[in-house]
mmCIF file of C-alpha atoms and ligand atoms in Angstrom:
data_model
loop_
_atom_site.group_PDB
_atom_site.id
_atom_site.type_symbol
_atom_site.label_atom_id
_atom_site.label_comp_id
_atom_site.label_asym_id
_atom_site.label_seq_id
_atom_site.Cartn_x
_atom_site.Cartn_y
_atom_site.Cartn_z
ATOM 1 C CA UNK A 1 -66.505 55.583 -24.751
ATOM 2 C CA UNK A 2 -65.919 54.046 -28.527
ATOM 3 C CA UNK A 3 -64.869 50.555 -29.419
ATOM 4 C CA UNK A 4 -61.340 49.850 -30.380
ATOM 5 C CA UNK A 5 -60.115 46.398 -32.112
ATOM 6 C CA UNK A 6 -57.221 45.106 -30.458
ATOM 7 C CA UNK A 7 -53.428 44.712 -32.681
ATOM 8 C CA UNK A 8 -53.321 40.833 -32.056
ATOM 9 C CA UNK A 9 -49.696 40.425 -31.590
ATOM 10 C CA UNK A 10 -47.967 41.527 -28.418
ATOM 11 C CA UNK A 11 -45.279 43.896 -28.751
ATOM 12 C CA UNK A 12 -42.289 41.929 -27.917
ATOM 13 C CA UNK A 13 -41.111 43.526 -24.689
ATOM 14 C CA UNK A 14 -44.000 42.082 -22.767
ATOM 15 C CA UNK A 15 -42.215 38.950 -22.934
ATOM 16 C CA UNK A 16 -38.872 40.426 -21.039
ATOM 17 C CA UNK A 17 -41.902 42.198 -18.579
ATOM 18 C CA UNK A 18 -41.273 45.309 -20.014
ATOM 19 C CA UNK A 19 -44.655 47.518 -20.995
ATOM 20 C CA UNK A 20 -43.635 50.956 -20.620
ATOM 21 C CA UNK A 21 -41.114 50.386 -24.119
ATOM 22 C CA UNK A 22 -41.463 52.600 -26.887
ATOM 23 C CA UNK A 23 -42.971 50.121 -29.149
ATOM 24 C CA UNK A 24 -45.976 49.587 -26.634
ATOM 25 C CA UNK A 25 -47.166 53.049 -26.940
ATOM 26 C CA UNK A 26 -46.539 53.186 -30.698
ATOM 27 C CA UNK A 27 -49.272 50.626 -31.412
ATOM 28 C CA UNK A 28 -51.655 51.668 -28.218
ATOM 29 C CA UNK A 29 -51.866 55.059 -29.557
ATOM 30 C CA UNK A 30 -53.063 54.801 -33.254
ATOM 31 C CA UNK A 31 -55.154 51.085 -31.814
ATOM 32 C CA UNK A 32 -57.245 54.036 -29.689
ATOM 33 C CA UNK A 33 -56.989 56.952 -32.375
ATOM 34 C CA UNK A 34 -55.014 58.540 -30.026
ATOM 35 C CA UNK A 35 -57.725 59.379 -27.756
ATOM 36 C CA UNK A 36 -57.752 58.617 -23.856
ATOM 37 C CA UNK A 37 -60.539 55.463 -24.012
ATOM 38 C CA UNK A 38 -62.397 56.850 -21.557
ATOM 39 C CA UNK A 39 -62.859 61.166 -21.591
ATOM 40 C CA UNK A 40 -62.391 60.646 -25.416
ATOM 41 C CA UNK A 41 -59.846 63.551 -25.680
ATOM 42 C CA UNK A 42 -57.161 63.541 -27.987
ATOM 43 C CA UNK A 43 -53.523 65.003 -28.372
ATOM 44 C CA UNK A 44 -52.958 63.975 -24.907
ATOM 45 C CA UNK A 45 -50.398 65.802 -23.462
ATOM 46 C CA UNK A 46 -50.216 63.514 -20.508
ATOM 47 C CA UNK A 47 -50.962 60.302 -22.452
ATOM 48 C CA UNK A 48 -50.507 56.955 -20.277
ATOM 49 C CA UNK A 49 -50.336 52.955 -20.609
ATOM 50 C CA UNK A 50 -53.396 52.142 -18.541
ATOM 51 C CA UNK A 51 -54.107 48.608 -17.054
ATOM 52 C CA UNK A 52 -57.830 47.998 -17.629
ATOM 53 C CA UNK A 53 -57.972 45.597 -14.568
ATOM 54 C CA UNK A 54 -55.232 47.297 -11.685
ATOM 55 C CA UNK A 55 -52.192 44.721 -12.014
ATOM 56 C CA UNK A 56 -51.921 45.346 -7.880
ATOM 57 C CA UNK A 57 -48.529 43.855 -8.730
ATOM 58 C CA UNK A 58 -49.485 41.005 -10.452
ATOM 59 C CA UNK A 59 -47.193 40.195 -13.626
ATOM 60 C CA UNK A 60 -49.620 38.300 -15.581
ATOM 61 C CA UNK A 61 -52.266 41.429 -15.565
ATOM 62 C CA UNK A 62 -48.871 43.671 -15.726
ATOM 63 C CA UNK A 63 -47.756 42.359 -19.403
ATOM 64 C CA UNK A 64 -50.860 41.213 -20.414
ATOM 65 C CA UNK A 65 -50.950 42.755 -23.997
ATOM 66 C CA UNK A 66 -55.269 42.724 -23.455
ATOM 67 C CA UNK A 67 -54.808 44.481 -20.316
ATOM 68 C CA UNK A 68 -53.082 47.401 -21.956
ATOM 69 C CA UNK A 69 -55.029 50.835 -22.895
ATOM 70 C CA UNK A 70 -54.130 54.344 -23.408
ATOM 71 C CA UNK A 71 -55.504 56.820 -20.947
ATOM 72 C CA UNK A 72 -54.834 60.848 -20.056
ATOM 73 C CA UNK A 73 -53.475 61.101 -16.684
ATOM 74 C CA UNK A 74 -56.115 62.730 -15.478
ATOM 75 C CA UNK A 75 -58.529 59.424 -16.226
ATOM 76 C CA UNK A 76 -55.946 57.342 -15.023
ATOM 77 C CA UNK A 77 -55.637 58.741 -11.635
ATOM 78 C CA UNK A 78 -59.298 58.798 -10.882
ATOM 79 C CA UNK A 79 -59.751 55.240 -12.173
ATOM 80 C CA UNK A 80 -57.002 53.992 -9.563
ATOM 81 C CA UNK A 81 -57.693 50.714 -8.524
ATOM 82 C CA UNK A 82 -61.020 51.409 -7.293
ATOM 83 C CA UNK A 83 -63.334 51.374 -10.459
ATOM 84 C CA UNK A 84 -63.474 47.597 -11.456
ATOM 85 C CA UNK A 85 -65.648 45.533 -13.474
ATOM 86 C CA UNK A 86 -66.187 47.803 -16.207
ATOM 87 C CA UNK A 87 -67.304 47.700 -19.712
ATOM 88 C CA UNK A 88 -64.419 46.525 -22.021
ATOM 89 C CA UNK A 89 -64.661 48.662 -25.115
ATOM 90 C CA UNK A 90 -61.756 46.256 -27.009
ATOM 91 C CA UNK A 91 -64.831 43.731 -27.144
ATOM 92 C CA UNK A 92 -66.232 43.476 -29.932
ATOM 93 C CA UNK A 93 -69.905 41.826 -28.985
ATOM 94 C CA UNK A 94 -70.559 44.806 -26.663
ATOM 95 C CA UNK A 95 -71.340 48.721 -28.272
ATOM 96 C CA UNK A 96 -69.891 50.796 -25.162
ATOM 97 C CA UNK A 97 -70.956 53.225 -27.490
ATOM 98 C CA UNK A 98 -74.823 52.512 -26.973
ATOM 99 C CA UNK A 99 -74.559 51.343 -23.371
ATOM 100 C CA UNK A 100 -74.018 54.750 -22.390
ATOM 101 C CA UNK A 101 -75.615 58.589 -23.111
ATOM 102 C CA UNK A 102 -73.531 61.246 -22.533
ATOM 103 C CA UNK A 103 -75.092 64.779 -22.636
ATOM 104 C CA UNK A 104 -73.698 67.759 -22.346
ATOM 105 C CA UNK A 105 -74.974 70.676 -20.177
ATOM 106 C CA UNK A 106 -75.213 74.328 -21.363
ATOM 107 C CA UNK A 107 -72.864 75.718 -19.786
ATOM 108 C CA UNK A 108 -69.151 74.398 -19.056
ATOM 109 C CA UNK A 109 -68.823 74.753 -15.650
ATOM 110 C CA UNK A 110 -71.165 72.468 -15.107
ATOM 111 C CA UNK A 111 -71.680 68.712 -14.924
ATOM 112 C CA UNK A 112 -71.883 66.500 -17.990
ATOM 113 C CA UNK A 113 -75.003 64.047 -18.004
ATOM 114 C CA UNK A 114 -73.587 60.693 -17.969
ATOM 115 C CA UNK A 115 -76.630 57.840 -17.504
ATOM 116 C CA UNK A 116 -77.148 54.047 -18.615
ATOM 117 C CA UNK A 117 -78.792 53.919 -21.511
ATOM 118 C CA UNK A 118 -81.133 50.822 -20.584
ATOM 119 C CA UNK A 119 -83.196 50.627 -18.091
ATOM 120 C CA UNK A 120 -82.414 47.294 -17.264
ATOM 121 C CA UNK A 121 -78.350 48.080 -17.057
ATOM 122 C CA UNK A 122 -75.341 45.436 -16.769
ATOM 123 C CA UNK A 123 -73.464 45.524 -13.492
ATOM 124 C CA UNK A 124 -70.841 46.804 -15.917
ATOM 125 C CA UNK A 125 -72.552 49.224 -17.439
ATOM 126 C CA UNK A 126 -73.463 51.083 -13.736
ATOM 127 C CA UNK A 127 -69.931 50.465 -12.868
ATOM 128 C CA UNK A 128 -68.569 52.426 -15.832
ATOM 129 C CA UNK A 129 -71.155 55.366 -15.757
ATOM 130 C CA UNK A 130 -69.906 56.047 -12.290
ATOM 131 C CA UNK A 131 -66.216 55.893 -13.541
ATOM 132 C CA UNK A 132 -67.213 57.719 -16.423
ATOM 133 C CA UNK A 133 -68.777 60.457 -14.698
ATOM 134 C CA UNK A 134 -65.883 61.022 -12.006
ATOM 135 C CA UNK A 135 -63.793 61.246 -15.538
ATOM 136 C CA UNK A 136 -65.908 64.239 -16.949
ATOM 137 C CA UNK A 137 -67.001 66.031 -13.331
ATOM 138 C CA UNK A 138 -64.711 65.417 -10.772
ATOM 139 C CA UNK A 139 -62.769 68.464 -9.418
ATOM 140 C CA UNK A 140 -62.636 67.732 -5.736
ATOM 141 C CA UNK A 141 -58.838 69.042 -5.753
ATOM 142 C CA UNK A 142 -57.400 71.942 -7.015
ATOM 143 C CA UNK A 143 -55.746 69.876 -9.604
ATOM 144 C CA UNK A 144 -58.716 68.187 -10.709
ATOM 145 C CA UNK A 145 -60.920 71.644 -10.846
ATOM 146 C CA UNK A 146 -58.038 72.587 -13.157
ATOM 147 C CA UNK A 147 -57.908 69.152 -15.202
ATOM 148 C CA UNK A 148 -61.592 69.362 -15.736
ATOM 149 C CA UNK A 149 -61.386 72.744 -17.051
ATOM 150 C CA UNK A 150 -59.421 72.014 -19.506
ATOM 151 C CA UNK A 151 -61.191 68.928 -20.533
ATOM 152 C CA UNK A 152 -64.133 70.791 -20.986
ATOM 153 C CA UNK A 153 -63.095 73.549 -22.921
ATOM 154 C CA UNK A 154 -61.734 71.064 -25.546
ATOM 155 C CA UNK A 155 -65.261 69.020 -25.146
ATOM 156 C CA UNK A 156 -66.904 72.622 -25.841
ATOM 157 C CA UNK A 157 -64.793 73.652 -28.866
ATOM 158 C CA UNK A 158 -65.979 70.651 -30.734
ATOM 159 C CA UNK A 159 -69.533 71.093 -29.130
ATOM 160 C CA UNK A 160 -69.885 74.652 -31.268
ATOM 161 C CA UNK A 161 -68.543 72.941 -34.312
ATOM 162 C CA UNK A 162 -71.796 70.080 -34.131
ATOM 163 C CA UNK A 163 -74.525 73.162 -32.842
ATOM 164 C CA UNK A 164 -72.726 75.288 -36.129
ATOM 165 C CA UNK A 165 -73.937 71.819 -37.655
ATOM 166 C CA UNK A 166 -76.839 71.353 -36.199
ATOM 167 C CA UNK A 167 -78.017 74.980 -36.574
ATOM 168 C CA UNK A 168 -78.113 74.592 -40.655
ATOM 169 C CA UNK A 169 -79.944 71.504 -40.246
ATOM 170 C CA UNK A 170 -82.708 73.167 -38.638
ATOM 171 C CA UNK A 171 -83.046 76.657 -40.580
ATOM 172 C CA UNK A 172 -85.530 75.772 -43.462
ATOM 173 C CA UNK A 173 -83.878 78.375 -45.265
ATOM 174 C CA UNK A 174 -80.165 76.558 -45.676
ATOM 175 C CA UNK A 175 -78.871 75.914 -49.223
ATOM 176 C CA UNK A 176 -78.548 72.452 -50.427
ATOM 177 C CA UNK A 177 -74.821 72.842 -50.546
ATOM 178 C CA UNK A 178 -74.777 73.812 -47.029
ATOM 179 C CA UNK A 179 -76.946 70.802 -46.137
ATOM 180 C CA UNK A 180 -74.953 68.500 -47.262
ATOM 181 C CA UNK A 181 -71.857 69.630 -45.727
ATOM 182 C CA UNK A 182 -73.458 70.265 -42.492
ATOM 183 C CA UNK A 183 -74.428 66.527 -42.863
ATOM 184 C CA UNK A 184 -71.002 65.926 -43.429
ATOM 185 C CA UNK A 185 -69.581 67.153 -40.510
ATOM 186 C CA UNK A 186 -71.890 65.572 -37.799
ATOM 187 C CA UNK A 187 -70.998 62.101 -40.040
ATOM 188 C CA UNK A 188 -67.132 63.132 -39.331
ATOM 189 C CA UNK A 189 -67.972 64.147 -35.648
ATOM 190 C CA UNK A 190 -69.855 60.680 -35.293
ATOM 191 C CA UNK A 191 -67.038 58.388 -36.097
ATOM 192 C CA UNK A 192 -64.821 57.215 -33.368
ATOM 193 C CA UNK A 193 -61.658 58.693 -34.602
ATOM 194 C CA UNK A 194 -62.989 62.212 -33.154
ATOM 195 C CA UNK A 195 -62.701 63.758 -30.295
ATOM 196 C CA UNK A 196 -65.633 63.017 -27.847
ATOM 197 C CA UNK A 197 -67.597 60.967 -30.348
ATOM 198 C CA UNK A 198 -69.737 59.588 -28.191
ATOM 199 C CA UNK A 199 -71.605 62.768 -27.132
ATOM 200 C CA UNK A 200 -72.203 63.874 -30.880
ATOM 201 C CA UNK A 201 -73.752 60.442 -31.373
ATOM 202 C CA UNK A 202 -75.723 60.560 -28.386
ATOM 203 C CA UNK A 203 -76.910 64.317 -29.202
ATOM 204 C CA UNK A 204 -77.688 63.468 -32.332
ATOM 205 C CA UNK A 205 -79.786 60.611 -31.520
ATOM 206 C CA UNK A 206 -81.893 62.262 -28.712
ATOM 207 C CA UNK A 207 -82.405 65.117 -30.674
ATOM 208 C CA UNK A 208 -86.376 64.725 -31.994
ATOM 209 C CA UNK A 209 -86.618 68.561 -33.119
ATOM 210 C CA UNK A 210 -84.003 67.553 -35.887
ATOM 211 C CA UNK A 211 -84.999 64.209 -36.652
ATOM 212 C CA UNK A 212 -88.612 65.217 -37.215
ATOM 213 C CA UNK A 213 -87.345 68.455 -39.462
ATOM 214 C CA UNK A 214 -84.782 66.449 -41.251
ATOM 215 C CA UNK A 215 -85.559 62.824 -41.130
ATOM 216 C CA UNK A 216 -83.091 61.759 -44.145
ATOM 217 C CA UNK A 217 -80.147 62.319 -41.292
ATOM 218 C CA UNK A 218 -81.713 59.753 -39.058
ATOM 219 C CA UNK A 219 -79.848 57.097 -40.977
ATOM 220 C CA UNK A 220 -76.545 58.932 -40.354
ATOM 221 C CA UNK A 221 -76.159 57.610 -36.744
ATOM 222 C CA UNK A 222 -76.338 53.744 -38.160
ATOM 223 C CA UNK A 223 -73.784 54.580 -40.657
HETATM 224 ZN ZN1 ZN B 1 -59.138 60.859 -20.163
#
């Protein structure tokens, strides 16, 4: 999960309760770099209007402008109206970023590592590591073993771009040149505008074999 700043003004159409309008999803999707806010994939091909806390009917929550994210269908449909209470990642005093380590496993069949990353969590923070890992594992329908699939090959294409990355860091025999760039990528990787961000930060930060062979990149994950 990455932190988004909210558009302040309400697209117009909220006032006639209207949120499904083309001008909603024009602002959601660049607001959430056109990533689902919660798998962190991106060119959605089933792209959503989400409502953070489930309207149940209710108009105020309906066309509520705050309520409003931008979710894959898959995430949607497994965040129902069940998973409540959950880390807002348009506030700004919180890093959902930090809360949360996401790891990924060798092997893409099977699960992705999704733990608090305090010992001491919030209720919010336990609430949205269960969400979150239903998002990345769950495949308890045909449907779902297919969504997750899919998720996870797109998760793994951009995991062999970082361990590319990641391998030049390590090899005391890289060039400069290739230093640099390889530093360059897992800065890219990092920011929240690309897919999955939050694992590459998270891999990068638990990962003491590079920090202790390259310690000038530890600064790269405050950046
Ligand atoms: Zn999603």
């Amino acid at each position: 999960m990455f932190n988004i700043s909210r558009v302040a003004s309400a697209p117009s159409c909220l006032a006639r309760n209207i949120y499904n309008d083309p001008t909603v999803v024009a602002i959601l999707k660049p607001m959430f770099y056109g990533k689902c806010y919660l798998c962190e994939q991106i060119d959605l091909a089933d792209p959503e209007i989400e409502h953070f806390v489930p309207h149940q009917g209710n108009d105020m929550l309906k066309y509520d402008w705050n309520n409003l994210f931008y979710a894959c269908g898959r995430c949607n449909s497994i965040k129902g109206t069940g998973h409540i209470n959950l880390l807002n990642c348009t506030d700004s005093s919180i890093n959902v970023t930090q809360e949360i380590e996401h790891i990924l496993p060798g092997l893409s069949s099977e699960k992705v590592i999704v733990r608090p990353h305090s010992l001491t969590p919030s209720q919010e923070t336990i609430n949205t590591v269960a969400l979150l890992d239903e998002c990345y594992n769950l495949d308890n329908t045909g449907l779902r073993g297919i969504t997750r699939e899919n998720l996870m090959e797109k998760i793994f294409d951009c995991y062999y771009e970082y361990i590319n990355a990641r391998r030049v860091l390590i090899t005391r025999a890289s060039l400069p040149s290739k230093v640099e760039e390889a530093i360059q990528t897992i800065n890219i990787m990092c920011r929240p505008a690309f897919p999955f961000s939050v694992f590459w930060i998270w891999h990068f930060k638990l990962d003491s074999r590079l920090h202790e062979l390259r310690p000038e990149v530890l600064e790269l994950i405050n950046a």
